[in-house]
Short mmCIF file of C-alpha atoms in Angstrom, two decimals:
data_model
loop_
_atom_site.label_atom_id
_atom_site.label_comp_id
_atom_site.label_asym_id
_atom_site.label_seq_id
_atom_site.Cartn_x
_atom_site.Cartn_y
_atom_site.Cartn_z
CA MET A 1 169.26 128.72 129.94
CA THR A 2 170.71 132.20 130.51
CA ALA A 3 168.28 134.67 132.01
CA LYS A 4 167.38 137.64 129.78
CA PRO A 5 168.77 141.03 130.77
CA PHE A 6 166.43 142.99 132.96
CA ALA A 7 165.63 145.61 130.35
CA LEU A 8 164.24 142.82 128.07
CA ASN A 9 162.37 140.96 130.84
CA PRO A 10 161.55 143.40 133.59
CA THR A 11 160.21 142.40 137.03
CA TYR A 12 158.14 144.75 139.21
CA VAL A 13 160.45 146.45 141.71
CA PRO A 14 159.40 146.29 145.36
CA GLY A 15 158.71 149.62 147.15
CA HIS A 16 161.19 151.48 149.17
CA ASN A 17 158.95 153.95 151.00
CA LEU A 18 159.93 156.81 148.62
CA LEU A 19 156.58 158.49 149.40
CA ASP A 20 156.25 157.59 152.97
CA GLY A 21 153.46 159.51 154.71
CA ARG A 22 152.52 161.69 151.73
CA THR A 23 149.13 162.25 150.28
CA VAL A 24 149.00 161.73 146.53
CA VAL A 25 146.39 162.84 144.01
CA VAL A 26 146.16 161.07 140.62
CA THR A 27 143.86 162.11 137.72
CA ALA A 28 142.66 159.44 135.36
CA GLY A 29 143.95 156.89 137.83
CA ALA A 30 141.35 154.11 137.59
CA GLY A 31 141.34 151.08 135.30
CA ALA A 32 144.40 150.23 133.16
CA GLY A 33 147.35 152.18 131.96
CA ILE A 34 149.85 154.62 133.45
CA GLY A 35 147.46 156.25 135.84
CA ALA A 36 146.44 153.00 137.49
CA ALA A 37 150.03 151.93 137.64
CA VAL A 38 151.18 155.09 139.38
CA VAL A 39 148.32 154.76 142.00
CA ARG A 40 149.59 151.32 142.84
CA ARG A 41 153.23 152.37 142.82
CA ALA A 42 152.46 155.31 145.18
CA LEU A 43 150.78 152.89 147.62
CA ASP A 44 153.63 150.54 147.37
CA GLU A 45 155.95 153.40 148.11
CA GLY A 46 154.22 154.12 151.44
CA ALA A 47 151.90 156.99 150.55
CA ARG A 48 149.65 157.90 153.44
CA ALA A 49 146.74 157.94 151.02
CA VAL A 50 146.00 158.19 147.34
CA VAL A 51 143.03 160.17 146.01
CA ILE A 52 141.99 158.89 142.61
CA GLY A 53 140.00 160.91 140.11
CA ASP A 54 138.48 159.48 136.94
CA THR A 55 135.46 160.08 134.75
CA HIS A 56 134.55 156.32 134.68
CA GLU A 57 132.49 155.43 137.71
CA ARG A 58 132.65 151.65 137.31
CA ARG A 59 136.38 151.61 137.03
CA LEU A 60 136.68 153.80 140.10
CA LYS A 61 134.49 151.46 142.14
CA GLU A 62 136.49 148.48 141.08
CA ALA A 63 139.73 150.41 141.89
CA GLN A 64 138.34 151.25 145.39
CA GLU A 65 137.43 147.73 146.10
CA GLU A 66 140.70 146.08 144.83
CA LEU A 67 143.14 148.55 146.23
CA GLY A 68 141.16 148.99 149.45
CA THR A 69 141.37 145.29 150.06
CA GLU A 70 145.13 145.13 149.26
CA PHE A 71 146.34 148.32 150.86
CA GLY A 72 143.60 149.30 153.29
CA ALA A 73 140.37 151.10 152.55
CA ASP A 74 141.56 154.08 154.67
CA ARG A 75 144.42 154.75 152.26
CA VAL A 76 142.36 154.87 149.01
CA ARG A 77 139.72 157.53 148.05
CA THR A 78 137.95 157.67 144.71
CA LEU A 79 135.89 160.48 143.11
CA VAL A 80 134.26 160.85 139.70
CA SER A 81 136.16 163.74 138.31
CA ASP A 82 136.52 165.57 135.02
CA VAL A 83 139.69 167.67 134.76
CA THR A 84 137.89 170.20 132.44
CA LYS A 85 135.78 171.16 135.46
CA ASP A 86 137.37 173.40 138.13
CA ALA A 87 134.90 172.18 140.76
CA ASP A 88 135.78 168.54 140.17
CA ILE A 89 139.46 169.33 140.65
CA GLU A 90 138.79 171.24 143.83
CA ALA A 91 136.74 168.27 145.09
CA LEU A 92 139.83 165.94 144.59
CA LEU A 93 142.04 168.37 146.58
CA ASP A 94 139.29 168.76 149.29
CA ALA A 95 139.41 164.93 149.54
CA ALA A 96 143.18 165.19 150.00
CA ASP A 97 142.70 167.59 152.82
CA GLU A 98 141.03 164.86 154.75
CA PHE A 99 144.49 163.22 154.79
CA GLY A 100 146.44 166.26 155.71
CA GLY A 101 146.56 168.00 152.33
CA VAL A 102 148.00 167.26 148.92
CA ASP A 103 151.75 166.56 148.85
CA VAL A 104 151.97 165.18 145.33
CA MET A 105 149.71 165.94 142.40
CA ILE A 106 150.08 163.66 139.38
CA ASN A 107 148.38 164.99 136.29
CA ASN A 108 147.77 161.91 134.20
CA ALA A 109 144.54 162.74 132.46
CA GLY A 110 144.74 162.88 128.72
CA LEU A 111 142.87 162.02 125.52
CA GLY A 112 144.25 160.88 122.19
CA GLY A 113 142.77 159.78 118.97
CA THR A 114 143.87 159.55 115.25
CA ALA A 115 142.86 161.91 112.54
CA ASN A 116 144.47 163.39 109.51
CA ILE A 117 144.67 167.15 110.00
CA LEU A 118 142.64 167.74 106.79
CA ASP A 119 139.72 165.66 108.23
CA MET A 120 140.06 166.67 111.88
CA THR A 121 137.03 168.50 113.17
CA ASP A 122 137.02 171.47 115.56
CA GLU A 123 135.37 169.23 118.07
CA GLN A 124 138.14 166.61 117.92
CA TRP A 125 140.82 169.27 118.30
CA ASP A 126 139.04 171.11 121.06
CA LYS A 127 138.30 167.96 123.24
CA VAL A 128 141.93 166.78 123.10
CA ILE A 129 143.32 170.17 123.96
CA ALA A 130 140.68 170.71 126.72
CA ILE A 131 141.50 167.46 128.52
CA SER A 132 145.23 166.95 127.82
CA LEU A 133 146.45 170.54 127.99
CA THR A 134 143.81 172.80 129.63
CA GLY A 135 142.94 170.13 132.16
CA THR A 136 146.71 169.85 133.11
CA PHE A 137 146.86 173.74 133.51
CA LYS A 138 143.69 173.82 135.71
CA SER A 139 145.07 170.99 137.84
CA ILE A 140 148.47 172.66 138.34
CA ARG A 141 146.82 175.93 139.24
CA ALA A 142 144.52 174.28 141.81
CA ALA A 143 147.20 172.10 143.31
CA GLY A 144 149.76 174.94 143.30
CA THR A 145 147.33 177.13 145.22
CA ARG A 146 146.90 174.47 147.92
CA MET A 147 150.64 173.84 148.11
CA ARG A 148 151.72 177.47 148.27
CA GLU A 149 152.05 177.40 152.01
CA ARG A 150 153.37 173.90 152.42
CA GLY A 151 155.40 173.07 149.28
CA GLY A 152 154.82 170.05 147.22
CA VAL A 153 155.45 168.24 143.94
CA ILE A 154 153.53 168.17 140.70
CA VAL A 155 154.22 165.57 138.02
CA ASN A 156 152.64 165.85 134.56
CA ASN A 157 152.24 163.22 131.83
CA ALA A 158 153.43 164.34 128.42
CA SER A 159 154.49 162.17 125.43
CA VAL A 160 157.30 161.74 122.99
CA VAL A 161 154.99 162.87 120.24
CA GLY A 162 155.42 166.30 121.74
CA TRP A 163 158.93 166.14 120.36
CA ARG A 164 158.58 163.75 117.41
CA ALA A 165 156.03 163.84 114.63
CA GLN A 166 153.51 161.05 114.26
CA GLU A 167 150.91 160.82 111.49
CA GLY A 168 147.39 161.55 112.53
CA GLN A 169 148.46 162.95 115.90
CA ALA A 170 148.46 166.76 115.29
CA HIS A 171 145.99 167.53 118.19
CA TYR A 172 147.53 165.13 120.62
CA ALA A 173 151.13 166.16 119.76
CA ALA A 174 150.20 169.90 120.14
CA ALA A 175 148.62 169.19 123.49
CA LYS A 176 151.65 167.23 124.81
CA ALA A 177 154.10 169.76 123.49
CA GLY A 178 152.05 172.28 125.40
CA VAL A 179 152.24 170.20 128.57
CA MET A 180 156.04 170.23 128.20
CA ALA A 181 156.16 174.05 127.90
CA LEU A 182 153.55 174.46 130.65
CA THR A 183 155.68 172.28 132.99
CA ARG A 184 158.78 174.43 132.41
CA CYS A 185 157.01 177.72 132.89
CA ALA A 186 154.96 176.56 135.86
CA ALA A 187 158.17 175.32 137.47
CA LEU A 188 159.59 178.92 137.53
CA ASP A 189 156.36 180.43 138.74
CA LEU A 190 156.04 177.99 141.68
CA ALA A 191 159.74 177.63 142.63
CA PRO A 192 159.54 180.48 145.17
CA TYR A 193 156.98 178.40 147.12
CA GLY A 194 159.05 175.31 147.25
CA ILE A 195 156.86 173.51 144.70
CA ARG A 196 158.59 171.40 142.11
CA VAL A 197 157.01 170.69 138.72
CA ASN A 198 158.30 168.03 136.29
CA ALA A 199 156.91 165.76 133.61
CA VAL A 200 157.46 162.32 132.07
CA SER A 201 157.44 161.80 128.32
CA PRO A 202 156.63 158.17 127.62
CA SER A 203 156.84 156.59 124.16
CA LEU A 204 154.85 153.40 124.17
CA ALA A 205 153.33 151.88 127.34
CA MET A 206 151.14 148.82 126.63
CA HIS A 207 147.87 148.29 128.40
CA ALA A 208 144.49 146.79 127.59
CA PHE A 209 142.79 150.00 126.65
CA LEU A 210 145.56 151.02 124.11
CA ALA A 211 145.42 147.55 122.55
CA LYS A 212 141.64 147.89 122.20
CA VAL A 213 141.77 151.24 120.36
CA THR A 214 144.97 150.74 118.29
CA SER A 215 145.49 148.45 115.31
CA ASP A 216 147.87 145.58 115.45
CA GLU A 217 149.77 147.07 112.49
CA LEU A 218 150.38 150.41 114.26
CA LEU A 219 151.37 148.70 117.44
CA ASP A 220 153.88 146.51 115.58
CA GLU A 221 155.30 149.65 113.93
CA LEU A 222 155.58 151.57 117.19
CA THR A 223 157.12 148.63 118.98
CA GLY A 224 159.69 148.33 116.17
CA ARG A 225 160.93 151.72 116.91
CA GLU A 226 161.91 150.76 120.42
CA ALA A 227 165.47 149.63 121.07
CA PHE A 228 164.25 146.77 123.29
CA ASN A 229 161.67 145.84 120.67
CA ARG A 230 158.91 145.91 123.24
CA ALA A 231 156.51 148.41 124.81
CA ALA A 232 157.15 149.60 128.28
CA GLU A 233 155.04 148.21 131.11
CA PRO A 234 152.91 150.97 132.60
CA TRP A 235 154.59 150.53 135.94
CA GLU A 236 157.97 151.28 134.30
CA VAL A 237 156.64 154.77 133.50
CA ALA A 238 155.11 155.00 136.98
CA ASN A 239 158.51 154.23 138.48
CA VAL A 240 159.89 157.47 136.97
CA MET A 241 156.85 159.51 138.05
CA VAL A 242 157.41 158.38 141.63
CA PHE A 243 161.09 159.16 141.42
CA LEU A 244 160.18 162.73 140.31
CA ALA A 245 157.66 162.92 143.19
CA SER A 246 160.23 161.76 145.66
CA ASP A 247 163.08 163.40 147.56
CA TYR A 248 165.51 161.62 145.26
CA SER A 249 164.76 164.35 142.62
CA SER A 250 164.85 167.25 145.13
CA TYR A 251 166.92 169.49 142.78
CA MET A 252 164.89 168.77 139.69
CA THR A 253 162.20 171.11 138.37
CA GLY A 254 160.99 172.20 135.02
CA GLU A 255 162.40 168.99 133.51
CA VAL A 256 160.73 166.65 131.03
CA VAL A 257 162.11 163.08 131.42
CA SER A 258 161.78 160.80 128.48
CA VAL A 259 160.65 157.30 129.42
CA SER A 260 161.54 155.66 126.15
CA SER A 261 163.82 153.17 124.38
CA GLN A 262 163.13 154.75 120.92
CA ARG A 263 166.03 154.59 118.61
CA ALA A 264 167.93 157.82 118.12
#
């Protein structure tokens, strides 16, 4: 039988030390999904240490145990952290200082949900904006302040819905479009300090939590929009985030890179 092309049947790519010796901070990095995938990818790529923030204490404990066993407990640090709270973000960066200071900040924290705009409450709108957009702003500001004397890289997680309309996603789409604009403007503000700021814009990355909160009908519809007729693996998005964090993208800043196979 002829093997399927890689794009249809991807295999996890071994690390090539793209982040050798660097200290990486990842928000919303415990459990499943893109955040957890980029934590593992960073460790595979030789990061000196990864500091993981998340609001879920149990998932953090599990991540600490699993990753510590696999990669070494001295390379993994976890903290309960809420990106809407400045003190929590500073605590993550203080933890990075224990490993020589933050070199890479990956702002993965975000919140979605589905609601028709006529039924959407102020509380639903405010919570999504607070976590997905304002939390990213707070994290950029805090990390940029720490990186001002040393340089560094910031990678944000946006979404294709920031470009393309999707029913019931007004709050999430507005937040992610904001992340894209924030990325471009922050890149110009921080360029004089040797800090690069870029973002990824994934379409559909399948993981257990998404499957739990999304109907099979909607998942089928979203998958049908993809040229490869499948969702991305979270590590496929993480690969691009690590590329943006590495020296391979040294001339890129203010860019939003689509990680998608959606049909034009």
